[in-house]
mmCIF file of C-alpha atoms in Angstrom:
data_model
loop_
_atom_site.group_PDB
_atom_site.id
_atom_site.type_symbol
_atom_site.label_atom_id
_atom_site.label_comp_id
_atom_site.label_asym_id
_atom_site.label_seq_id
_atom_site.Cartn_x
_atom_site.Cartn_y
_atom_site.Cartn_z
ATOM 1 C CA MET A 1 76.984 -112.042 -13.985
ATOM 2 C CA LYS A 2 80.090 -112.589 -14.502
ATOM 3 C CA ILE A 3 82.540 -113.940 -11.372
ATOM 4 C CA GLU A 4 85.636 -110.388 -11.462
ATOM 5 C CA ALA A 5 87.666 -110.940 -9.119
ATOM 6 C CA LEU A 6 88.851 -112.553 -5.931
ATOM 7 C CA ASP A 7 90.307 -110.562 -2.712
ATOM 8 C CA SER A 8 90.989 -112.860 -0.006
ATOM 9 C CA ARG A 9 92.605 -112.049 3.759
ATOM 10 C CA LEU A 10 94.258 -113.827 6.515
ATOM 11 C CA PHE A 11 94.069 -112.188 10.403
ATOM 12 C CA ARG A 12 94.880 -113.665 13.303
ATOM 13 C CA VAL A 13 92.418 -113.350 15.714
ATOM 14 C CA PRO A 14 94.518 -114.237 19.728
ATOM 15 C CA LEU A 15 92.328 -116.190 22.051
ATOM 16 C CA PRO A 16 91.951 -114.986 25.684
ATOM 17 C CA GLU A 17 93.788 -118.169 26.791
ATOM 18 C CA PRO A 18 95.588 -120.469 26.363
ATOM 19 C CA LEU A 19 94.316 -123.591 24.781
ATOM 20 C CA GLU A 20 94.468 -127.285 24.790
ATOM 21 C CA ASP A 21 93.490 -130.466 23.609
ATOM 22 C CA ALA A 22 94.460 -134.584 23.666
ATOM 23 C CA ARG A 23 96.373 -134.173 20.559
ATOM 24 C CA HIS A 24 96.476 -130.920 18.864
ATOM 25 C CA PRO A 25 99.503 -128.295 19.417
ATOM 26 C CA THR A 26 98.348 -125.840 22.341
ATOM 27 C CA HIS A 27 95.510 -123.119 20.339
ATOM 28 C CA THR A 28 97.076 -119.522 21.275
ATOM 29 C CA HIS A 29 94.523 -118.354 18.456
ATOM 30 C CA PHE A 30 92.417 -118.743 15.603
ATOM 31 C CA GLU A 31 93.457 -117.605 11.238
ATOM 32 C CA LEU A 32 90.443 -116.835 9.755
ATOM 33 C CA VAL A 33 90.904 -116.590 6.672
ATOM 34 C CA THR A 34 88.892 -115.102 4.436
ATOM 35 C CA ALA A 35 86.976 -114.183 0.734
ATOM 36 C CA THR A 36 85.202 -111.959 -0.821
ATOM 37 C CA VAL A 37 83.970 -111.670 -4.898
ATOM 38 C CA ARG A 38 83.424 -109.330 -7.005
ATOM 39 C CA THR A 39 80.120 -109.878 -9.832
ATOM 40 C CA SER A 40 80.175 -107.974 -12.838
ATOM 41 C CA ASP A 41 76.595 -106.897 -11.070
ATOM 42 C CA GLY A 42 78.217 -105.206 -8.728
ATOM 43 C CA VAL A 43 77.240 -107.388 -6.452
ATOM 44 C CA GLU A 44 79.714 -108.688 -3.353
ATOM 45 C CA GLY A 45 80.359 -111.415 -1.182
ATOM 46 C CA THR A 46 81.333 -113.293 1.702
ATOM 47 C CA GLY A 47 83.366 -116.440 2.875
ATOM 48 C CA TYR A 48 86.043 -117.724 5.548
ATOM 49 C CA THR A 49 87.414 -121.054 6.002
ATOM 50 C CA TYR A 50 89.843 -120.873 9.597
ATOM 51 C CA THR A 51 92.642 -122.768 11.248
ATOM 52 C CA GLY A 52 93.316 -123.533 14.532
ATOM 53 C CA GLY A 53 96.883 -120.721 14.068
ATOM 54 C CA HIS A 54 97.998 -122.702 10.900
ATOM 55 C CA GLY A 55 98.288 -123.672 7.505
ATOM 56 C CA GLY A 56 96.132 -120.262 7.313
ATOM 57 C CA HIS A 57 99.107 -118.237 4.516
ATOM 58 C CA ALA A 58 99.425 -121.878 2.436
ATOM 59 C CA ILE A 59 94.613 -121.209 2.152
ATOM 60 C CA LEU A 60 95.427 -117.153 1.349
ATOM 61 C CA GLN A 61 97.760 -118.460 -1.606
ATOM 62 C CA LEU A 62 95.326 -121.025 -3.167
ATOM 63 C CA LEU A 63 93.463 -118.634 -3.650
ATOM 64 C CA GLU A 64 95.120 -115.837 -4.720
ATOM 65 C CA LYS A 65 97.365 -117.973 -6.952
ATOM 66 C CA ASP A 66 95.859 -120.705 -8.271
ATOM 67 C CA ILE A 67 91.526 -120.291 -7.506
ATOM 68 C CA ALA A 68 91.073 -117.023 -7.843
ATOM 69 C CA PRO A 69 92.826 -116.317 -11.405
ATOM 70 C CA PHE A 70 90.461 -120.271 -12.095
ATOM 71 C CA LEU A 71 87.209 -118.361 -10.768
ATOM 72 C CA VAL A 72 87.099 -114.395 -12.728
ATOM 73 C CA GLY A 73 85.062 -114.823 -15.847
ATOM 74 C CA ARG A 74 83.918 -117.788 -15.300
ATOM 75 C CA ASP A 75 79.560 -117.029 -13.853
ATOM 76 C CA ALA A 76 79.226 -117.042 -9.748
ATOM 77 C CA GLU A 77 75.452 -119.093 -10.184
ATOM 78 C CA ASP A 78 76.365 -122.424 -11.361
ATOM 79 C CA LEU A 79 76.890 -123.266 -7.769
ATOM 80 C CA GLU A 80 77.961 -127.149 -7.942
ATOM 81 C CA SER A 81 79.737 -126.599 -11.451
ATOM 82 C CA LEU A 82 82.131 -124.131 -9.810
ATOM 83 C CA TRP A 83 82.581 -126.849 -7.167
ATOM 84 C CA ASP A 84 83.094 -130.164 -9.543
ATOM 85 C CA ALA A 85 85.691 -127.606 -11.196
ATOM 86 C CA LEU A 86 87.483 -125.949 -8.411
ATOM 87 C CA GLN A 87 87.868 -130.118 -7.536
ATOM 88 C CA TRP A 88 89.059 -130.857 -10.299
ATOM 89 C CA HIS A 89 91.537 -127.810 -10.622
ATOM 90 C CA LEU A 90 92.908 -128.645 -7.086
ATOM 91 C CA HIS A 91 93.152 -132.016 -7.583
ATOM 92 C CA TYR A 92 96.028 -133.452 -7.941
ATOM 93 C CA VAL A 93 98.340 -131.668 -5.734
ATOM 94 C CA GLY A 94 95.379 -130.833 -3.073
ATOM 95 C CA ARG A 95 92.830 -133.856 -3.128
ATOM 96 C CA GLY A 96 91.616 -132.609 0.754
ATOM 97 C CA GLY A 97 93.407 -130.765 2.641
ATOM 98 C CA ILE A 98 94.388 -127.274 2.819
ATOM 99 C CA ALA A 99 92.864 -127.034 -0.698
ATOM 100 C CA SER A 100 89.423 -127.951 1.247
ATOM 101 C CA PHE A 101 90.117 -124.721 2.792
ATOM 102 C CA ALA A 102 90.716 -122.688 0.251
ATOM 103 C CA ILE A 103 88.016 -124.285 -1.852
ATOM 104 C CA SER A 104 85.728 -124.220 1.328
ATOM 105 C CA ALA A 105 86.199 -120.105 1.506
ATOM 106 C CA ALA A 106 85.738 -119.173 -2.245
ATOM 107 C CA ASP A 107 82.607 -121.656 -2.588
ATOM 108 C CA ILE A 108 80.457 -120.202 0.980
ATOM 109 C CA ALA A 109 81.416 -116.748 -0.657
ATOM 110 C CA LEU A 110 80.070 -117.378 -3.516
ATOM 111 C CA TRP A 111 77.359 -118.821 -1.506
ATOM 112 C CA ASP A 112 76.886 -115.265 -0.138
ATOM 113 C CA ALA A 113 76.489 -113.038 -3.599
ATOM 114 C CA GLN A 114 74.186 -115.676 -5.099
ATOM 115 C CA LEU A 115 72.178 -115.183 -2.302
ATOM 116 C CA THR A 116 72.366 -111.997 -1.377
ATOM 117 C CA ILE A 117 70.965 -111.392 -5.229
ATOM 118 C CA LYS A 118 68.212 -113.459 -5.386
ATOM 119 C CA ASN A 119 67.342 -111.324 -1.460
ATOM 120 C CA GLN A 120 66.710 -115.035 0.693
ATOM 121 C CA SER A 121 68.292 -116.341 3.907
ATOM 122 C CA LEU A 122 70.847 -119.299 3.261
ATOM 123 C CA ARG A 123 68.647 -120.895 6.309
ATOM 124 C CA THR A 124 65.201 -120.720 3.671
ATOM 125 C CA ALA A 125 67.697 -121.593 0.646
ATOM 126 C CA VAL A 126 68.777 -124.647 2.203
ATOM 127 C CA GLY A 127 65.211 -125.983 2.652
ATOM 128 C CA GLY A 128 63.550 -123.735 6.240
ATOM 129 C CA ALA A 129 62.813 -126.706 7.279
ATOM 130 C CA HIS A 130 63.395 -124.997 11.450
ATOM 131 C CA GLU A 131 63.212 -121.469 13.258
ATOM 132 C CA SER A 132 66.912 -122.471 15.311
ATOM 133 C CA ALA A 133 69.144 -125.708 16.284
ATOM 134 C CA LEU A 134 69.326 -127.818 19.218
ATOM 135 C CA THR A 135 73.030 -126.259 20.376
ATOM 136 C CA TYR A 136 76.424 -127.766 22.813
ATOM 137 C CA ALA A 137 79.165 -125.690 24.171
ATOM 138 C CA GLY A 138 82.923 -127.635 23.409
ATOM 139 C CA GLY A 139 84.869 -126.898 25.236
ATOM 140 C CA ILE A 140 88.714 -127.154 24.933
ATOM 141 C CA ASP A 141 89.977 -128.074 28.125
ATOM 142 C CA LEU A 142 91.601 -130.437 28.595
ATOM 143 C CA GLN A 143 94.543 -128.793 30.814
ATOM 144 C CA PHE A 144 92.247 -127.485 32.346
ATOM 145 C CA PRO A 145 92.915 -128.235 36.540
ATOM 146 C CA LEU A 146 88.715 -129.639 37.450
ATOM 147 C CA PRO A 147 87.650 -126.586 39.846
ATOM 148 C CA LYS A 148 87.943 -124.371 36.493
ATOM 149 C CA LEU A 149 86.448 -127.364 33.952
ATOM 150 C CA LEU A 150 83.801 -127.516 36.374
ATOM 151 C CA ARG A 151 82.848 -123.323 37.104
ATOM 152 C CA GLN A 152 83.254 -123.684 33.153
ATOM 153 C CA ILE A 153 80.017 -125.723 32.701
ATOM 154 C CA GLU A 154 78.566 -123.294 35.209
ATOM 155 C CA GLY A 155 78.869 -120.796 32.858
ATOM 156 C CA TYR A 156 77.798 -122.492 29.928
ATOM 157 C CA LEU A 157 74.191 -123.114 31.570
ATOM 158 C CA GLU A 158 73.396 -119.952 32.610
ATOM 159 C CA ARG A 159 74.343 -119.084 28.586
ATOM 160 C CA GLY A 160 71.385 -121.160 27.917
ATOM 161 C CA PHE A 161 72.860 -124.276 27.269
ATOM 162 C CA ARG A 162 70.867 -127.782 27.591
ATOM 163 C CA ALA A 163 74.348 -129.914 26.881
ATOM 164 C CA VAL A 164 78.007 -129.683 27.296
ATOM 165 C CA LYS A 165 80.710 -131.125 25.759
ATOM 166 C CA ILE A 166 84.254 -131.610 27.457
ATOM 167 C CA LYS A 167 87.787 -132.564 25.819
ATOM 168 C CA VAL A 168 88.872 -136.060 27.768
ATOM 169 C CA GLY A 169 92.263 -137.833 26.821
ATOM 170 C CA ARG A 170 94.309 -137.420 29.648
ATOM 171 C CA ASP A 171 97.256 -139.282 29.447
ATOM 172 C CA ASP A 172 95.976 -141.098 32.966
ATOM 173 C CA GLU A 173 92.413 -141.824 31.793
ATOM 174 C CA ARG A 174 91.536 -142.297 35.732
ATOM 175 C CA GLU A 175 91.449 -138.489 36.188
ATOM 176 C CA ASP A 176 88.963 -138.715 32.476
ATOM 177 C CA ILE A 177 86.464 -140.048 34.583
ATOM 178 C CA GLU A 178 87.452 -138.662 37.379
ATOM 179 C CA ARG A 179 85.881 -135.487 35.676
ATOM 180 C CA VAL A 180 83.566 -137.180 33.683
ATOM 181 C CA ALA A 181 82.097 -138.343 36.264
ATOM 182 C CA ALA A 182 81.645 -134.273 38.138
ATOM 183 C CA VAL A 183 81.491 -133.406 35.092
ATOM 184 C CA ARG A 184 78.342 -135.378 35.259
ATOM 185 C CA LYS A 185 76.745 -134.666 38.849
ATOM 186 C CA LEU A 186 77.223 -130.819 38.318
ATOM 187 C CA ILE A 187 74.972 -131.749 35.665
ATOM 188 C CA GLY A 188 72.842 -133.391 36.337
ATOM 189 C CA GLU A 189 71.219 -136.157 34.655
ATOM 190 C CA GLU A 190 68.887 -134.645 32.194
ATOM 191 C CA ALA A 191 71.734 -132.664 30.332
ATOM 192 C CA VAL A 192 72.314 -134.122 28.017
ATOM 193 C CA PHE A 193 76.631 -134.612 27.193
ATOM 194 C CA MET A 194 79.607 -135.411 25.215
ATOM 195 C CA VAL A 195 83.643 -136.392 25.064
ATOM 196 C CA ASP A 196 85.238 -135.802 22.701
ATOM 197 C CA ALA A 197 89.423 -137.326 22.642
ATOM 198 C CA ASN A 198 91.271 -135.405 19.216
ATOM 199 C CA MET A 199 91.978 -138.559 18.052
ATOM 200 C CA LYS A 200 93.627 -139.061 21.156
ATOM 201 C CA TRP A 201 93.660 -143.601 21.845
ATOM 202 C CA SER A 202 94.497 -146.419 20.056
ATOM 203 C CA GLU A 203 91.211 -148.588 19.018
ATOM 204 C CA LYS A 204 91.850 -151.266 21.950
ATOM 205 C CA GLN A 205 91.769 -147.941 24.742
ATOM 206 C CA ALA A 206 88.871 -146.935 22.821
ATOM 207 C CA ILE A 207 86.590 -149.040 24.048
ATOM 208 C CA ARG A 208 88.078 -149.838 27.249
ATOM 209 C CA MET A 209 87.197 -145.906 28.205
ATOM 210 C CA SER A 210 83.139 -146.903 26.449
ATOM 211 C CA GLU A 211 83.416 -149.181 28.803
ATOM 212 C CA ALA A 212 84.187 -146.685 31.026
ATOM 213 C CA PHE A 213 82.109 -143.795 30.456
ATOM 214 C CA ALA A 214 78.710 -146.247 30.139
ATOM 215 C CA PRO A 215 77.988 -145.547 33.369
ATOM 216 C CA TYR A 216 77.754 -141.195 33.304
ATOM 217 C CA ALA A 217 75.188 -141.472 30.169
ATOM 218 C CA ILE A 218 77.816 -139.924 27.481
ATOM 219 C CA TYR A 219 75.541 -139.286 24.050
ATOM 220 C CA TRP A 220 79.128 -138.831 22.730
ATOM 221 C CA LEU A 221 82.139 -140.502 22.463
ATOM 222 C CA GLU A 222 83.980 -138.225 19.804
ATOM 223 C CA GLU A 223 86.939 -139.043 17.368
ATOM 224 C CA PRO A 224 87.859 -141.854 19.373
ATOM 225 C CA THR A 225 90.707 -142.559 17.052
ATOM 226 C CA ILE A 226 92.717 -141.963 14.216
ATOM 227 C CA PRO A 227 89.782 -140.989 11.534
ATOM 228 C CA ASP A 228 91.278 -142.667 8.333
ATOM 229 C CA HIS A 229 91.238 -146.125 10.014
ATOM 230 C CA TYR A 230 86.810 -146.596 9.215
ATOM 231 C CA ALA A 231 87.050 -150.452 10.201
ATOM 232 C CA ALA A 232 88.136 -149.646 13.654
ATOM 233 C CA TYR A 233 85.478 -147.136 14.050
ATOM 234 C CA ARG A 234 82.723 -149.950 13.248
ATOM 235 C CA ARG A 235 85.106 -152.049 16.051
ATOM 236 C CA ILE A 236 84.218 -149.238 18.554
ATOM 237 C CA LYS A 237 81.001 -149.116 18.615
ATOM 238 C CA GLU A 238 80.376 -152.044 18.815
ATOM 239 C CA GLN A 239 82.219 -153.689 20.498
ATOM 240 C CA GLY A 240 82.261 -150.282 22.696
ATOM 241 C CA ALA A 241 79.359 -148.547 25.224
ATOM 242 C CA LEU A 242 79.059 -145.048 23.325
ATOM 243 C CA PRO A 243 77.172 -144.231 19.907
ATOM 244 C CA VAL A 244 80.455 -142.747 18.251
ATOM 245 C CA ALA A 245 81.155 -139.437 16.714
ATOM 246 C CA MET A 246 83.365 -137.752 13.960
ATOM 247 C CA GLY A 247 83.753 -135.447 11.120
ATOM 248 C CA GLU A 248 86.311 -133.183 11.910
ATOM 249 C CA ASN A 249 89.100 -133.622 9.902
ATOM 250 C CA LEU A 250 87.457 -135.682 6.634
ATOM 251 C CA HIS A 251 87.541 -132.927 4.104
ATOM 252 C CA LEU A 252 85.774 -134.832 1.488
ATOM 253 C CA VAL A 253 82.248 -135.875 0.972
ATOM 254 C CA ASP A 254 84.126 -139.594 -0.697
ATOM 255 C CA GLU A 255 85.711 -139.717 3.168
ATOM 256 C CA PHE A 256 82.585 -139.106 4.729
ATOM 257 C CA ALA A 257 81.004 -141.813 2.406
ATOM 258 C CA HIS A 258 83.068 -144.241 4.207
ATOM 259 C CA ALA A 259 82.395 -143.488 7.362
ATOM 260 C CA LEU A 260 78.244 -143.744 6.742
ATOM 261 C CA HIS A 261 78.780 -146.968 5.589
ATOM 262 C CA ILE A 262 82.426 -148.243 6.100
ATOM 263 C CA ALA A 263 82.647 -146.816 9.896
ATOM 264 C CA ASP A 264 78.974 -146.922 10.187
ATOM 265 C CA ILE A 265 79.346 -143.876 12.678
ATOM 266 C CA ASP A 266 76.791 -142.493 14.991
ATOM 267 C CA PHE A 267 76.899 -138.617 14.687
ATOM 268 C CA PRO A 268 78.488 -137.263 11.010
ATOM 269 C CA GLN A 269 79.968 -133.803 11.669
ATOM 270 C CA PRO A 270 81.053 -131.868 8.190
ATOM 271 C CA ASP A 271 82.369 -129.160 8.845
ATOM 272 C CA ALA A 272 81.824 -126.059 6.205
ATOM 273 C CA SER A 273 85.223 -124.688 6.800
ATOM 274 C CA ASN A 274 87.211 -127.534 5.279
ATOM 275 C CA ILE A 275 84.839 -129.857 3.643
ATOM 276 C CA GLY A 276 84.437 -127.638 0.388
ATOM 277 C CA GLY A 277 81.788 -124.534 1.961
ATOM 278 C CA ILE A 278 78.188 -125.091 1.292
ATOM 279 C CA THR A 279 77.877 -127.084 -1.398
ATOM 280 C CA GLY A 280 80.190 -129.228 -0.170
ATOM 281 C CA TRP A 281 78.194 -129.600 3.631
ATOM 282 C CA MET A 282 74.234 -130.065 1.534
ATOM 283 C CA ARG A 283 76.320 -133.278 -0.442
ATOM 284 C CA VAL A 284 77.084 -135.181 2.767
ATOM 285 C CA ALA A 285 73.926 -133.812 4.480
ATOM 286 C CA ARG A 286 72.280 -135.457 1.021
ATOM 287 C CA LEU A 287 74.534 -138.786 2.295
ATOM 288 C CA CYS A 288 73.771 -138.906 5.566
ATOM 289 C CA ARG A 289 70.048 -138.621 4.791
ATOM 290 C CA ASP A 290 70.477 -141.452 2.380
ATOM 291 C CA GLN A 291 71.305 -143.446 5.735
ATOM 292 C CA GLY A 292 69.462 -142.250 7.731
ATOM 293 C CA ARG A 293 71.312 -140.326 10.079
ATOM 294 C CA ARG A 294 71.269 -136.605 11.604
ATOM 295 C CA VAL A 295 73.345 -134.164 11.261
ATOM 296 C CA SER A 296 75.833 -132.390 14.092
ATOM 297 C CA THR A 297 78.632 -129.715 13.199
ATOM 298 C CA HIS A 298 82.353 -128.402 13.833
ATOM 299 C CA GLY A 299 82.659 -125.574 14.187
ATOM 300 C CA MET A 300 81.540 -122.976 12.847
ATOM 301 C CA GLN A 301 78.735 -121.738 14.397
ATOM 302 C CA GLU A 302 77.300 -118.757 12.846
ATOM 303 C CA LEU A 303 77.033 -120.018 9.635
ATOM 304 C CA HIS A 304 76.218 -123.618 10.891
ATOM 305 C CA VAL A 305 73.397 -122.440 13.187
ATOM 306 C CA HIS A 306 71.737 -121.724 9.507
ATOM 307 C CA LEU A 307 72.118 -124.825 7.901
ATOM 308 C CA LEU A 308 70.991 -126.921 10.515
ATOM 309 C CA ALA A 309 68.327 -124.906 11.179
ATOM 310 C CA GLY A 310 67.164 -125.085 7.444
ATOM 311 C CA ILE A 311 67.554 -128.403 7.002
ATOM 312 C CA GLU A 312 64.818 -131.324 7.650
ATOM 313 C CA GLU A 313 68.217 -133.948 9.239
ATOM 314 C CA GLY A 314 70.026 -131.577 11.364
ATOM 315 C CA HIS A 315 71.441 -132.783 14.918
ATOM 316 C CA TYR A 316 73.590 -130.982 17.270
ATOM 317 C CA LEU A 317 74.898 -127.612 16.657
ATOM 318 C CA GLU A 318 79.049 -127.327 17.862
ATOM 319 C CA TRP A 319 79.400 -123.139 19.670
ATOM 320 C CA HIS A 320 83.521 -123.751 18.814
ATOM 321 C CA SER A 321 85.731 -122.784 21.628
ATOM 322 C CA PHE A 322 87.150 -120.080 18.780
ATOM 323 C CA PRO A 323 85.075 -117.535 18.821
ATOM 324 C CA ILE A 324 84.013 -116.975 15.307
ATOM 325 C CA GLN A 325 81.136 -115.015 16.545
ATOM 326 C CA ASP A 326 82.514 -112.996 18.695
ATOM 327 C CA TYR A 327 83.750 -110.837 15.257
ATOM 328 C CA THR A 328 80.771 -110.533 13.707
ATOM 329 C CA LEU A 329 77.903 -107.615 13.396
ATOM 330 C CA ASN A 330 74.558 -110.582 13.816
ATOM 331 C CA PRO A 331 75.694 -113.072 16.322
ATOM 332 C CA PRO A 332 73.382 -116.198 16.952
ATOM 333 C CA GLU A 333 71.721 -115.986 20.161
ATOM 334 C CA ILE A 334 71.238 -119.520 23.004
ATOM 335 C CA ARG A 335 67.901 -119.539 24.510
ATOM 336 C CA GLU A 336 67.164 -122.551 26.238
ATOM 337 C CA GLY A 337 69.440 -124.884 24.785
ATOM 338 C CA ARG A 338 69.181 -123.499 21.096
ATOM 339 C CA ALA A 339 71.215 -120.617 18.542
ATOM 340 C CA TRP A 340 69.141 -119.156 16.908
ATOM 341 C CA PRO A 341 69.898 -117.474 13.752
ATOM 342 C CA HIS A 342 69.003 -113.656 12.384
ATOM 343 C CA ALA A 343 66.710 -113.938 9.251
ATOM 344 C CA GLU A 344 67.915 -111.395 6.379
ATOM 345 C CA PRO A 345 69.393 -112.228 2.622
ATOM 346 C CA GLY A 346 72.885 -113.236 1.924
ATOM 347 C CA LEU A 347 74.680 -116.058 4.681
ATOM 348 C CA GLY A 348 73.643 -114.600 7.747
ATOM 349 C CA VAL A 349 77.227 -113.713 8.150
ATOM 350 C CA ARG A 350 78.392 -110.365 8.219
ATOM 351 C CA PHE A 351 81.952 -109.501 10.105
ATOM 352 C CA ASP A 352 83.060 -105.870 11.145
ATOM 353 C CA TRP A 353 85.808 -105.346 10.201
ATOM 354 C CA ASP A 354 87.624 -103.131 12.701
ATOM 355 C CA LYS A 355 87.189 -105.265 14.428
ATOM 356 C CA LEU A 356 88.713 -107.470 13.306
ATOM 357 C CA SER A 357 91.511 -104.866 11.134
ATOM 358 C CA PRO A 358 94.322 -105.284 14.685
ATOM 359 C CA TYR A 359 94.557 -109.196 12.898
ATOM 360 C CA LEU A 360 95.642 -108.246 9.407
ATOM 361 C CA GLU A 361 98.075 -110.287 9.131
ATOM 362 C CA ALA A 362 98.608 -110.932 4.758
ATOM 363 C CA GLY A 363 95.946 -109.737 2.209
ATOM 364 C CA LYS A 364 94.203 -106.228 1.431
ATOM 365 C CA LYS A 365 92.937 -104.229 4.139
ATOM 366 C CA PRO A 366 89.123 -104.228 4.052
ATOM 367 C CA ASN A 367 86.809 -102.099 3.939
ATOM 368 C CA ARG A 368 86.197 -100.325 7.040
ATOM 369 C CA SER A 369 82.340 -101.319 9.061
#
């Protein structure tokens, strides 16, 4: 079965309201880059990646100008070899970064096509260990006034979430502590509570804030500082008072190896949209298993739910504030703190092209659903 074509598209989808964290520009849109592969047997598979609103055109250009010509004519079934070949094809000019986003979309498309041919679901293909995955609601809410933040948390609980995460990293540390205390009071002692600093702090500040948050039973402190500082992460973990999580800004499998061995992080969070797709994600999952770590995720909940439910070491699924699932025909369901995927052959993510069509920024107009 040969690859005949790879067609890519860029959608710029508005968010319901602007969202802010401690480090990135204000999010007003998310970009969705899709890649649809067609094989010599007439089978199609669609993969995708996403951004926080910037870089989508560069990803699209890599897919159209470099990845598609490289893949056409190759065997569509040898996913591991294709993944390695794509990594080396773009290694010199794009090791990690945008190249990893583009490779992710292509890899996920190839998985979708192969699973469709085999009449197999993604959850089953990666192990079929569980029927569902633990999940938490992850807000991008740093700019919300405290009453609005608490209303949002109440909404999460009403929807069936039993774990929540808020952003920290305000300019006044006392405001962070006040907000954490208020959320813990609202959700009670039993609910799981995480915080995310989005790389805002220095090592010393991260240790200090870790200690300040300790009375509020924080499950993990996410991205307290720049992810490249692996030794600093280890010191934050060892000298601070909280377990540490990271992963969304690690775009190479080797970076996760460093995070596990040097940083000794407690909760790795690979994202299939930027770690090289499902193939890259599964390689990270094997690293985590070998190091005795459970795997959590960042974003892309409509896809990651199948992966986390499928593997034995799956842990927490982030239900991210970029609502990609609202533009699919088969979103997962939330019940009693768990996300339940729909079982069907292929990726388990079918886009509602009619709903996405108004936001098409570049690429061929998709076939109507």
